Amino acid sequence: MSDWWRGSVTYQIYPRSFQDSNGDGVGDLRGIHERLDHVAWLGADAIWLSPFFPSPMDDMGYDVSDYTGIDPLFGRMEDFDALLARAHELGLKVIIDQVLSHSSSRHPFFQESRQSRDNPKSDWYVWADPQPDGSPPNNWLSVFGGSAWEWDAQRRQYYLHNFLTTQPDFNFHNPEVQDWLLEQMRFWLERGVDGFRLDTVNFYFHDADLRSNRPNPQNGPVPPVNPYDMQDHAFSKSRDENIAFLLRMRKLLDEYPDRTMVGEVADGLRGLSIIAEYTSGNDRLHMAYTFEMLSRTFTAGHFRSRIEEFFATAPHGWPCWAFSNHDVVRHVTRWAGHGASDDVARLAAAMLLSFEGSVSLYQGEELGQTETELLYDELTDPPGLRFWPEDKGRDGCRTPMVWNDGPHGGFTSGKPWLPVKPPQLARNVAAQKGVAGSVLETYRALLQFRRSEPALIRGKSHFFDLPEPVLGFTRSHEGRTLACLFNLDTAPATLTIPGHGGLVGPSQAARIEGDRLTLGANGYAFLPVPETAVVS
């Protein structure tokens, strides 16, 4: 089996917002096809497509009603096949989302399951009787607010939904459910996809005894915006039984050459330990996608601790790091207090693309794109609609890709499903392409540099003990040791680097005088050094 995925860079495409080809205001597969050259030019190794399957779109496609079809909104199967072929022509692997933990409530199997307690699909979803007083079976909460249990008058039972009430959870304790879901994955493998991004991979199994969750030990005196965060979800997700199903998935993928799986692990209390468990050995996930760097925390100690803790816990595991995705505020906005926007964008790119592990970039990230400020009546996202204004939801990071400064940024000839506003329009592809020092050209240069330096793809990390706000480490591979140094603030920092080989690759606000390196505001630099080098 090839391990092309180890150290790879995957570019996440949110189909609704990448490119619209027919003027209906929603991005589609033909639009992605038209714009694939951009991703190849940038230098990514793979694309990850968020869901494009038939869906009522209550959760923008993460509520699947047909696992082997294409929603008409996005096109037809022929469009997907053409997109896949074109990606492969360009040397891009194609990874697609698999939303296996739950389906849409409109899925035919759920419609059958709710009919009675003894039909062929009656045990395919998680059903439970009410407590004697009519209340839900336990205290489990939904990620999107309220109880994780919804009453069904037809069956006179509650069903489990970790997300929307229209996203009922599959019962993974039923072997028939596992078998069927694996066959849905096989359909896409046979079609030629190169792998899967597994949505909410630690949500598959629930506690069969339906024990109530305990309070989160990190609870403070002030409740969070979403009460979901007040529980330790040890019984509603991240169950030990999950491992056995991961083994089955890996066995399936191993039937096909050069395929990969990256699992999304969301667990605020034990995320890294779960990722380590899910990726250890050669019979589980190839990689796990972590939320560890998707917060507002922007310190050298934080980034160092996340990387060191992962590899200490799972020396043979493999992470996939990301700073932004379709579920969180864009990182240039999250970290706006630490420097000028474009400086922070370039610094973040240099950091992420030098971390040990694989990397995921989110569309628009390469433009230094910022979060879109939306009005309440412009929202479509359920969490935003429910928790506004303290939590404005995820629409702000999902607004359309901006290709030029024309109407709607060249995304559509119609009215876009979410607006393109002036701050986002200003950060467009055409305005940055070919412009030395632009965020876009910096990303491309860094991706080229990463490909030219095996140490940045395969090298082990060793961190220097440097004071905040400076992050520094080496990546070493086959006799080549590269020092990677980053100033996470605006005040200049000066470091001593004995025996260095001078600046290599892209840099920002970096100046070398003898053994002394000065990093200005949000500066970064790469330098070859002896393997035993000590930076102070």
Short mmCIF file of C-alpha atoms in Angstrom, two decimals, residues 75-475:
data_model
loop_
_atom_site.label_atom_id
_atom_site.label_comp_id
_atom_site.label_asym_id
_atom_site.label_seq_id
_atom_site.Cartn_x
_atom_site.Cartn_y
_atom_site.Cartn_z
CA GLY A 75 -25.50 17.90 -10.83
CA ARG A 76 -25.53 14.30 -12.00
CA MET A 77 -23.33 11.23 -11.58
CA GLU A 78 -21.78 11.96 -14.98
CA ASP A 79 -20.60 15.30 -13.57
CA PHE A 80 -18.97 13.57 -10.65
CA ASP A 81 -17.24 11.06 -12.92
CA ALA A 82 -15.93 13.88 -15.13
CA LEU A 83 -14.70 15.77 -12.06
CA LEU A 84 -12.93 12.69 -10.74
CA ALA A 85 -11.27 12.04 -14.09
CA ARG A 86 -10.11 15.66 -14.43
CA ALA A 87 -8.70 15.69 -10.89
CA HIS A 88 -6.70 12.56 -11.63
CA GLU A 89 -5.42 14.11 -14.88
CA LEU A 90 -4.13 17.02 -12.81
CA GLY A 91 -2.46 14.70 -10.32
CA LEU A 92 -5.01 15.40 -7.58
CA LYS A 93 -6.42 12.68 -5.34
CA VAL A 94 -10.14 12.93 -4.52
CA ILE A 95 -11.44 12.37 -0.99
CA ILE A 96 -15.18 12.52 -0.33
CA ASP A 97 -17.16 12.99 2.87
CA GLN A 98 -18.93 10.02 4.40
CA VAL A 99 -21.61 10.92 6.96
CA LEU A 100 -22.16 7.51 8.53
CA SER A 101 -23.18 8.27 12.11
CA HIS A 102 -26.64 9.49 11.09
CA SER A 103 -28.88 9.87 8.06
CA SER A 104 -31.64 12.24 7.12
CA SER A 105 -35.01 11.51 8.69
CA ARG A 106 -36.25 11.31 5.09
CA HIS A 107 -34.01 8.35 4.35
CA PRO A 108 -36.25 5.40 3.34
CA PHE A 109 -34.75 3.24 6.09
CA PHE A 110 -35.73 5.69 8.82
CA GLN A 111 -39.18 6.07 7.36
CA GLU A 112 -39.52 2.30 7.56
CA SER A 113 -37.93 2.11 11.01
CA ARG A 114 -40.44 4.49 12.56
CA GLN A 115 -43.43 2.50 11.28
CA SER A 116 -43.31 -0.18 14.00
CA ARG A 117 -41.12 -1.94 16.53
CA ASP A 118 -40.89 -5.18 14.56
CA ASN A 119 -40.31 -4.25 10.90
CA PRO A 120 -37.08 -5.22 9.09
CA LYS A 121 -35.50 -1.80 9.77
CA SER A 122 -36.94 -1.32 13.26
CA ASP A 123 -33.53 -1.72 14.93
CA TRP A 124 -31.50 0.23 12.37
CA TYR A 125 -31.78 3.46 14.37
CA VAL A 126 -31.48 4.13 18.11
CA TRP A 127 -34.91 3.89 19.74
CA ALA A 128 -35.72 3.90 23.45
CA ASP A 129 -38.78 3.98 25.68
CA PRO A 130 -39.61 7.08 27.71
CA GLN A 131 -39.06 7.22 31.42
CA PRO A 132 -42.19 6.66 33.55
CA ASP A 133 -42.84 10.41 33.63
CA GLY A 134 -42.60 10.65 29.82
CA SER A 135 -39.21 12.34 29.79
CA PRO A 136 -36.33 11.20 27.53
CA PRO A 137 -34.38 8.03 28.36
CA ASN A 138 -31.38 9.97 29.72
CA ASN A 139 -29.73 13.39 29.84
CA TRP A 140 -27.87 13.30 26.52
CA LEU A 141 -27.81 16.61 24.68
CA SER A 142 -27.70 17.51 21.00
CA VAL A 143 -24.72 19.37 19.55
CA PHE A 144 -27.23 21.75 17.99
CA GLY A 145 -29.08 22.45 21.24
CA GLY A 146 -31.72 20.76 23.39
CA SER A 147 -32.20 17.08 24.12
CA ALA A 148 -30.56 14.47 21.89
CA TRP A 149 -33.88 12.57 22.00
CA GLU A 150 -36.96 13.28 19.90
CA TRP A 151 -40.37 11.75 20.55
CA ASP A 152 -41.95 9.83 17.68
CA ALA A 153 -45.71 9.53 18.14
CA GLN A 154 -45.98 6.69 15.64
CA ARG A 155 -43.65 4.29 17.48
CA ARG A 156 -44.34 5.89 20.85
CA GLN A 157 -40.62 5.92 21.51
CA TYR A 158 -37.77 8.39 21.46
CA TYR A 159 -35.06 8.26 18.79
CA LEU A 160 -31.50 9.50 19.22
CA HIS A 161 -30.15 12.45 17.22
CA ASN A 162 -26.79 13.88 18.19
CA PHE A 163 -27.41 16.78 15.81
CA LEU A 164 -30.71 18.00 14.32
CA THR A 165 -33.99 16.22 15.03
CA THR A 166 -33.98 15.44 11.30
CA GLN A 167 -30.66 13.59 11.62
CA PRO A 168 -31.48 10.33 13.43
CA ASP A 169 -28.51 8.23 14.53
CA PHE A 170 -27.86 4.81 13.03
CA ASN A 171 -27.68 1.91 15.51
CA PHE A 172 -24.13 0.63 15.02
CA HIS A 173 -24.76 -2.14 17.55
CA ASN A 174 -26.74 -3.79 14.74
CA PRO A 175 -24.28 -5.69 12.46
CA GLU A 176 -26.63 -5.25 9.49
CA VAL A 177 -26.21 -1.49 9.74
CA GLN A 178 -22.42 -1.83 9.69
CA ASP A 179 -22.53 -4.17 6.69
CA TRP A 180 -24.80 -1.84 4.74
CA LEU A 181 -22.72 1.27 5.44
CA LEU A 182 -19.56 -0.51 4.33
CA GLU A 183 -21.26 -1.36 1.06
CA GLN A 184 -22.07 2.33 0.51
CA MET A 185 -18.35 3.06 0.91
CA ARG A 186 -17.50 0.25 -1.49
CA PHE A 187 -19.72 1.88 -4.13
CA TRP A 188 -17.49 4.97 -4.17
CA LEU A 189 -14.26 2.99 -3.99
CA GLU A 190 -15.36 1.07 -7.06
CA ARG A 191 -16.09 4.41 -8.75
CA GLY A 192 -12.47 5.42 -8.19
CA VAL A 193 -12.38 7.83 -5.23
CA ASP A 194 -9.05 7.92 -3.43
CA GLY A 195 -10.41 8.00 0.08
CA PHE A 196 -12.86 9.27 2.63
CA ARG A 197 -13.14 12.02 5.18
CA LEU A 198 -15.26 10.44 7.91
CA ASP A 199 -17.61 12.93 9.52
CA THR A 200 -17.96 12.65 13.33
CA VAL A 201 -16.07 9.34 13.35
CA ASN A 202 -16.18 9.06 17.15
CA PHE A 203 -20.00 9.34 17.22
CA TYR A 204 -20.76 5.96 15.66
CA PHE A 205 -21.46 3.98 18.81
CA HIS A 206 -23.46 4.93 21.88
CA ASP A 207 -23.59 3.29 25.30
CA ALA A 208 -25.93 0.32 24.90
CA ASP A 209 -27.18 0.77 28.48
CA LEU A 210 -28.04 4.43 27.79
CA ARG A 211 -26.31 5.69 30.93
CA SER A 212 -26.53 9.44 31.50
CA ASN A 213 -23.46 11.60 30.94
CA ARG A 214 -21.67 13.23 33.84
CA PRO A 215 -20.98 16.98 34.08
CA ASN A 216 -17.93 18.28 32.28
CA PRO A 217 -15.18 18.53 34.93
CA GLN A 218 -14.02 21.77 33.31
CA ASN A 219 -17.35 23.54 33.93
CA GLY A 220 -16.98 27.05 35.27
CA PRO A 221 -19.37 29.33 37.13
CA VAL A 222 -20.81 30.82 33.93
CA PRO A 223 -22.63 28.40 31.60
CA PRO A 224 -21.41 28.28 27.98
CA VAL A 225 -23.56 29.49 25.09
CA ASN A 226 -24.41 25.89 24.22
CA PRO A 227 -25.22 23.60 27.19
CA TYR A 228 -23.84 20.67 25.17
CA ASP A 229 -20.42 21.82 26.34
CA MET A 230 -21.42 21.27 29.98
CA GLN A 231 -21.35 17.46 29.69
CA ASP A 232 -18.62 14.86 29.54
CA HIS A 233 -20.01 12.85 26.60
CA ALA A 234 -18.41 9.58 27.66
CA PHE A 235 -21.60 7.57 27.10
CA SER A 236 -23.09 9.25 24.03
CA LYS A 237 -19.93 9.06 21.87
CA SER A 238 -16.27 7.97 21.77
CA ARG A 239 -17.13 4.44 22.86
CA ASP A 240 -14.60 1.60 22.85
CA GLU A 241 -16.79 -0.39 20.43
CA ASN A 242 -15.85 2.12 17.73
CA ILE A 243 -12.45 0.49 17.23
CA ALA A 244 -13.92 -2.75 15.89
CA PHE A 245 -15.77 -0.85 13.16
CA LEU A 246 -12.65 1.14 12.26
CA LEU A 247 -10.89 -2.20 11.75
CA ARG A 248 -13.66 -3.26 9.35
CA MET A 249 -13.41 0.00 7.40
CA ARG A 250 -9.63 -0.28 7.11
CA LYS A 251 -9.95 -3.88 5.92
CA LEU A 252 -12.31 -2.65 3.19
CA LEU A 253 -9.96 0.11 2.07
CA ASP A 254 -7.00 -2.26 2.03
CA GLU A 255 -8.75 -4.16 -0.76
CA TYR A 256 -8.08 -1.13 -2.99
CA PRO A 257 -4.60 0.26 -3.68
CA ASP A 258 -3.54 3.73 -2.59
CA ARG A 259 -6.70 4.69 -0.70
CA THR A 260 -6.90 6.57 2.58
CA MET A 261 -9.27 7.50 5.42
CA VAL A 262 -9.12 10.59 7.60
CA GLY A 263 -11.53 10.67 10.52
CA GLU A 264 -12.95 13.81 12.11
CA VAL A 265 -12.66 13.50 15.88
CA ALA A 266 -14.62 16.00 17.99
CA ASP A 267 -14.14 15.56 21.73
CA GLY A 268 -13.16 18.52 23.87
CA LEU A 269 -11.93 16.46 26.82
CA ARG A 270 -9.96 13.63 25.23
CA GLY A 271 -9.60 14.51 21.55
CA LEU A 272 -5.88 13.81 21.17
CA SER A 273 -5.98 10.53 23.06
CA ILE A 274 -8.86 9.35 20.85
CA ILE A 275 -7.01 10.38 17.71
CA ALA A 276 -3.97 8.52 18.93
CA GLU A 277 -6.04 5.40 19.54
CA TYR A 278 -7.83 5.63 16.19
CA THR A 279 -4.61 6.00 14.14
CA SER A 280 -2.21 3.68 15.97
CA GLY A 281 -1.09 0.66 13.96
CA ASN A 282 -1.77 -0.27 10.36
CA ASP A 283 -5.32 -1.53 10.77
CA ARG A 284 -7.30 1.59 11.74
CA LEU A 285 -7.62 5.08 10.30
CA HIS A 286 -4.71 6.33 8.22
CA MET A 287 -5.12 9.81 9.71
CA ALA A 288 -7.37 11.70 12.08
CA TYR A 289 -8.56 15.26 11.60
CA THR A 290 -8.28 17.21 14.81
CA PHE A 291 -10.06 20.25 16.24
CA GLU A 292 -7.04 21.03 18.43
CA MET A 293 -5.94 24.03 16.36
CA LEU A 294 -9.36 25.39 15.45
CA SER A 295 -9.74 27.54 18.56
CA ARG A 296 -8.90 31.18 19.26
CA THR A 297 -5.75 30.18 21.17
CA PHE A 298 -2.68 31.53 19.37
CA THR A 299 0.42 30.88 21.45
CA ALA A 300 3.64 29.04 20.78
CA GLY A 301 3.01 26.86 23.82
CA HIS A 302 -0.38 25.77 22.52
CA PHE A 303 0.84 24.67 19.10
CA ARG A 304 3.88 22.96 20.57
CA SER A 305 1.82 21.10 23.17
CA ARG A 306 -0.68 19.79 20.62
CA ILE A 307 2.02 18.35 18.37
CA GLU A 308 4.20 16.96 21.16
CA GLU A 309 1.26 15.42 23.00
CA PHE A 310 0.00 13.71 19.90
CA PHE A 311 3.28 12.03 19.00
CA ALA A 312 4.03 11.18 22.63
CA THR A 313 0.66 9.45 22.90
CA ALA A 314 0.75 7.83 19.45
CA PRO A 315 4.32 7.60 18.14
CA HIS A 316 3.08 5.46 15.26
CA GLY A 317 -0.14 7.41 14.65
CA TRP A 318 -0.66 10.20 12.15
CA PRO A 319 -2.54 13.53 12.50
CA CYS A 320 -4.04 15.85 9.93
CA TRP A 321 -3.72 19.45 11.13
CA ALA A 322 -5.94 22.33 10.05
CA PHE A 323 -6.49 25.95 11.05
CA SER A 324 -9.85 26.47 9.29
CA ASN A 325 -12.76 24.48 7.87
CA HIS A 326 -16.47 24.81 7.08
CA ASP A 327 -17.47 24.61 10.77
CA VAL A 328 -15.38 27.31 12.48
CA VAL A 329 -14.65 31.02 12.23
CA ARG A 330 -11.86 31.56 9.71
CA HIS A 331 -8.49 31.63 11.43
CA VAL A 332 -7.39 35.04 10.12
CA THR A 333 -10.40 36.49 11.94
CA ARG A 334 -9.93 34.31 15.05
CA TRP A 335 -6.32 35.48 15.39
CA ALA A 336 -6.84 39.09 14.25
CA GLY A 337 -5.45 40.53 17.47
CA HIS A 338 -1.97 39.18 16.80
CA GLY A 339 -0.99 41.25 13.78
CA ALA A 340 -2.08 42.68 10.45
CA SER A 341 -4.47 40.31 8.66
CA ASP A 342 -2.25 39.45 5.70
CA ASP A 343 0.82 39.09 7.93
CA VAL A 344 -1.07 36.65 10.17
CA ALA A 345 -2.34 34.79 7.11
CA ARG A 346 1.17 34.30 5.74
CA LEU A 347 2.57 33.37 9.14
CA ALA A 348 -0.20 30.83 9.71
CA ALA A 349 0.46 29.25 6.32
CA ALA A 350 4.17 28.91 7.08
CA MET A 351 3.44 27.33 10.46
CA LEU A 352 0.78 24.89 9.29
CA LEU A 353 2.78 23.72 6.29
CA SER A 354 5.80 22.95 8.46
CA PHE A 355 4.01 20.91 11.16
CA GLU A 356 4.74 17.19 11.38
CA GLY A 357 1.73 15.38 9.96
CA SER A 358 -0.61 15.95 7.05
CA VAL A 359 -2.38 19.23 6.41
CA SER A 360 -5.85 20.32 5.34
CA LEU A 361 -6.46 23.75 3.79
CA TYR A 362 -9.94 25.23 3.50
CA GLN A 363 -11.01 27.03 0.32
CA GLY A 364 -10.25 30.75 0.52
CA GLU A 365 -7.64 30.23 3.20
CA GLU A 366 -4.99 30.76 0.52
CA LEU A 367 -6.42 34.26 -0.02
CA GLY A 368 -6.20 35.27 3.63
CA GLN A 369 -9.99 35.25 3.57
CA THR A 370 -11.79 36.58 6.64
CA GLU A 371 -15.07 35.67 8.29
CA THR A 372 -18.13 37.27 6.68
CA GLU A 373 -20.31 39.35 8.97
CA LEU A 374 -23.90 38.34 8.28
CA LEU A 375 -27.24 39.69 9.41
CA TYR A 376 -29.63 37.37 11.17
CA ASP A 377 -31.99 37.29 8.20
CA GLU A 378 -29.09 36.20 5.95
CA LEU A 379 -28.39 33.05 7.99
CA THR A 380 -29.14 29.49 6.94
CA ASP A 381 -27.21 27.55 9.60
CA PRO A 382 -29.27 25.92 12.40
CA PRO A 383 -26.82 26.64 15.27
CA GLY A 384 -26.58 30.29 14.24
CA LEU A 385 -30.33 30.63 14.06
CA ARG A 386 -30.66 29.03 17.50
CA PHE A 387 -27.80 30.66 19.43
CA TRP A 388 -27.62 34.11 17.78
CA PRO A 389 -25.96 36.48 18.50
CA GLU A 390 -23.53 34.87 20.96
CA ASP A 391 -22.88 32.10 18.42
CA LYS A 392 -23.49 33.30 14.86
CA GLY A 393 -23.20 29.82 13.39
CA ARG A 394 -21.09 28.61 10.51
CA ASP A 395 -22.40 30.62 7.57
CA GLY A 396 -19.71 33.27 7.98
CA CYS A 397 -16.99 30.87 6.85
CA ARG A 398 -19.15 29.27 4.13
CA THR A 399 -19.73 32.31 1.92
CA PRO A 400 -18.71 31.85 -1.74
CA MET A 401 -15.17 31.59 -3.02
CA VAL A 402 -14.08 34.91 -4.53
CA TRP A 403 -12.40 34.56 -7.92
CA ASN A 404 -12.37 38.18 -9.13
CA ASP A 405 -13.75 41.62 -8.26
CA GLY A 406 -16.79 41.27 -10.52
CA PRO A 407 -20.38 40.71 -9.40
CA HIS A 408 -20.48 38.13 -6.61
CA GLY A 409 -16.75 37.62 -7.04
CA GLY A 410 -17.19 35.54 -10.18
CA PHE A 411 -18.88 32.79 -8.19
CA THR A 412 -22.27 32.95 -9.91
CA SER A 413 -24.25 34.85 -12.50
CA GLY A 414 -27.31 34.59 -10.26
CA LYS A 415 -28.00 35.48 -6.64
CA PRO A 416 -25.60 33.54 -4.38
CA TRP A 417 -27.06 31.42 -1.59
CA LEU A 418 -24.94 33.44 0.84
CA PRO A 419 -23.77 36.97 0.05
CA VAL A 420 -20.32 38.02 -1.08
CA LYS A 421 -19.54 41.20 0.86
CA PRO A 422 -16.91 43.90 0.16
CA PRO A 423 -14.28 42.73 2.72
CA GLN A 424 -14.32 39.27 1.15
CA LEU A 425 -14.52 40.61 -2.41
CA ALA A 426 -11.30 42.52 -1.80
CA ARG A 427 -9.47 39.23 -1.22
CA ASN A 428 -9.97 37.58 -4.59
CA VAL A 429 -7.86 35.23 -6.68
CA ALA A 430 -7.36 37.51 -9.69
CA ALA A 431 -6.10 40.40 -7.56
CA GLN A 432 -3.47 38.24 -5.88
CA LYS A 433 -2.33 35.83 -8.58
CA GLY A 434 1.08 36.83 -9.88
CA VAL A 435 1.51 39.53 -7.24
CA ALA A 436 4.74 38.96 -5.33
CA GLY A 437 4.18 38.73 -1.59
CA SER A 438 0.41 38.30 -1.81
CA VAL A 439 -1.11 35.74 0.50
CA LEU A 440 -2.01 33.55 -2.49
CA GLU A 441 1.50 33.59 -3.95
CA THR A 442 2.93 32.97 -0.47
CA TYR A 443 0.80 29.84 -0.08
CA ARG A 444 1.95 28.60 -3.49
CA ALA A 445 5.59 29.30 -2.67
CA LEU A 446 5.29 27.53 0.69
CA LEU A 447 3.64 24.50 -0.90
CA GLN A 448 6.44 24.33 -3.49
CA PHE A 449 9.03 24.68 -0.73
CA ARG A 450 7.36 21.91 1.28
CA ARG A 451 7.48 19.58 -1.72
CA SER A 452 11.16 20.37 -2.27
CA GLU A 453 12.08 19.62 1.35
CA PRO A 454 11.48 15.97 2.33
CA ALA A 455 12.22 16.99 5.92
CA LEU A 456 8.97 19.02 5.95
CA ILE A 457 6.99 15.99 4.79
CA ARG A 458 8.68 13.07 6.54
CA GLY A 459 10.96 14.66 9.12
CA LYS A 460 10.61 14.23 12.86
CA SER A 461 10.07 17.31 15.04
CA HIS A 462 12.25 18.58 17.86
CA PHE A 463 11.15 21.76 19.63
CA PHE A 464 13.42 24.48 20.94
CA ASP A 465 12.76 25.88 24.41
CA LEU A 466 12.01 29.44 23.42
CA PRO A 467 10.03 32.10 25.30
CA GLU A 468 6.63 33.26 24.07
CA PRO A 469 5.70 34.38 21.51
CA VAL A 470 8.35 32.52 19.48
CA LEU A 471 7.71 29.00 18.21
CA GLY A 472 10.70 27.05 16.99
CA PHE A 473 11.51 23.49 16.04
CA THR A 474 13.57 21.40 13.65
CA ARG A 475 12.38 18.87 11.10
#
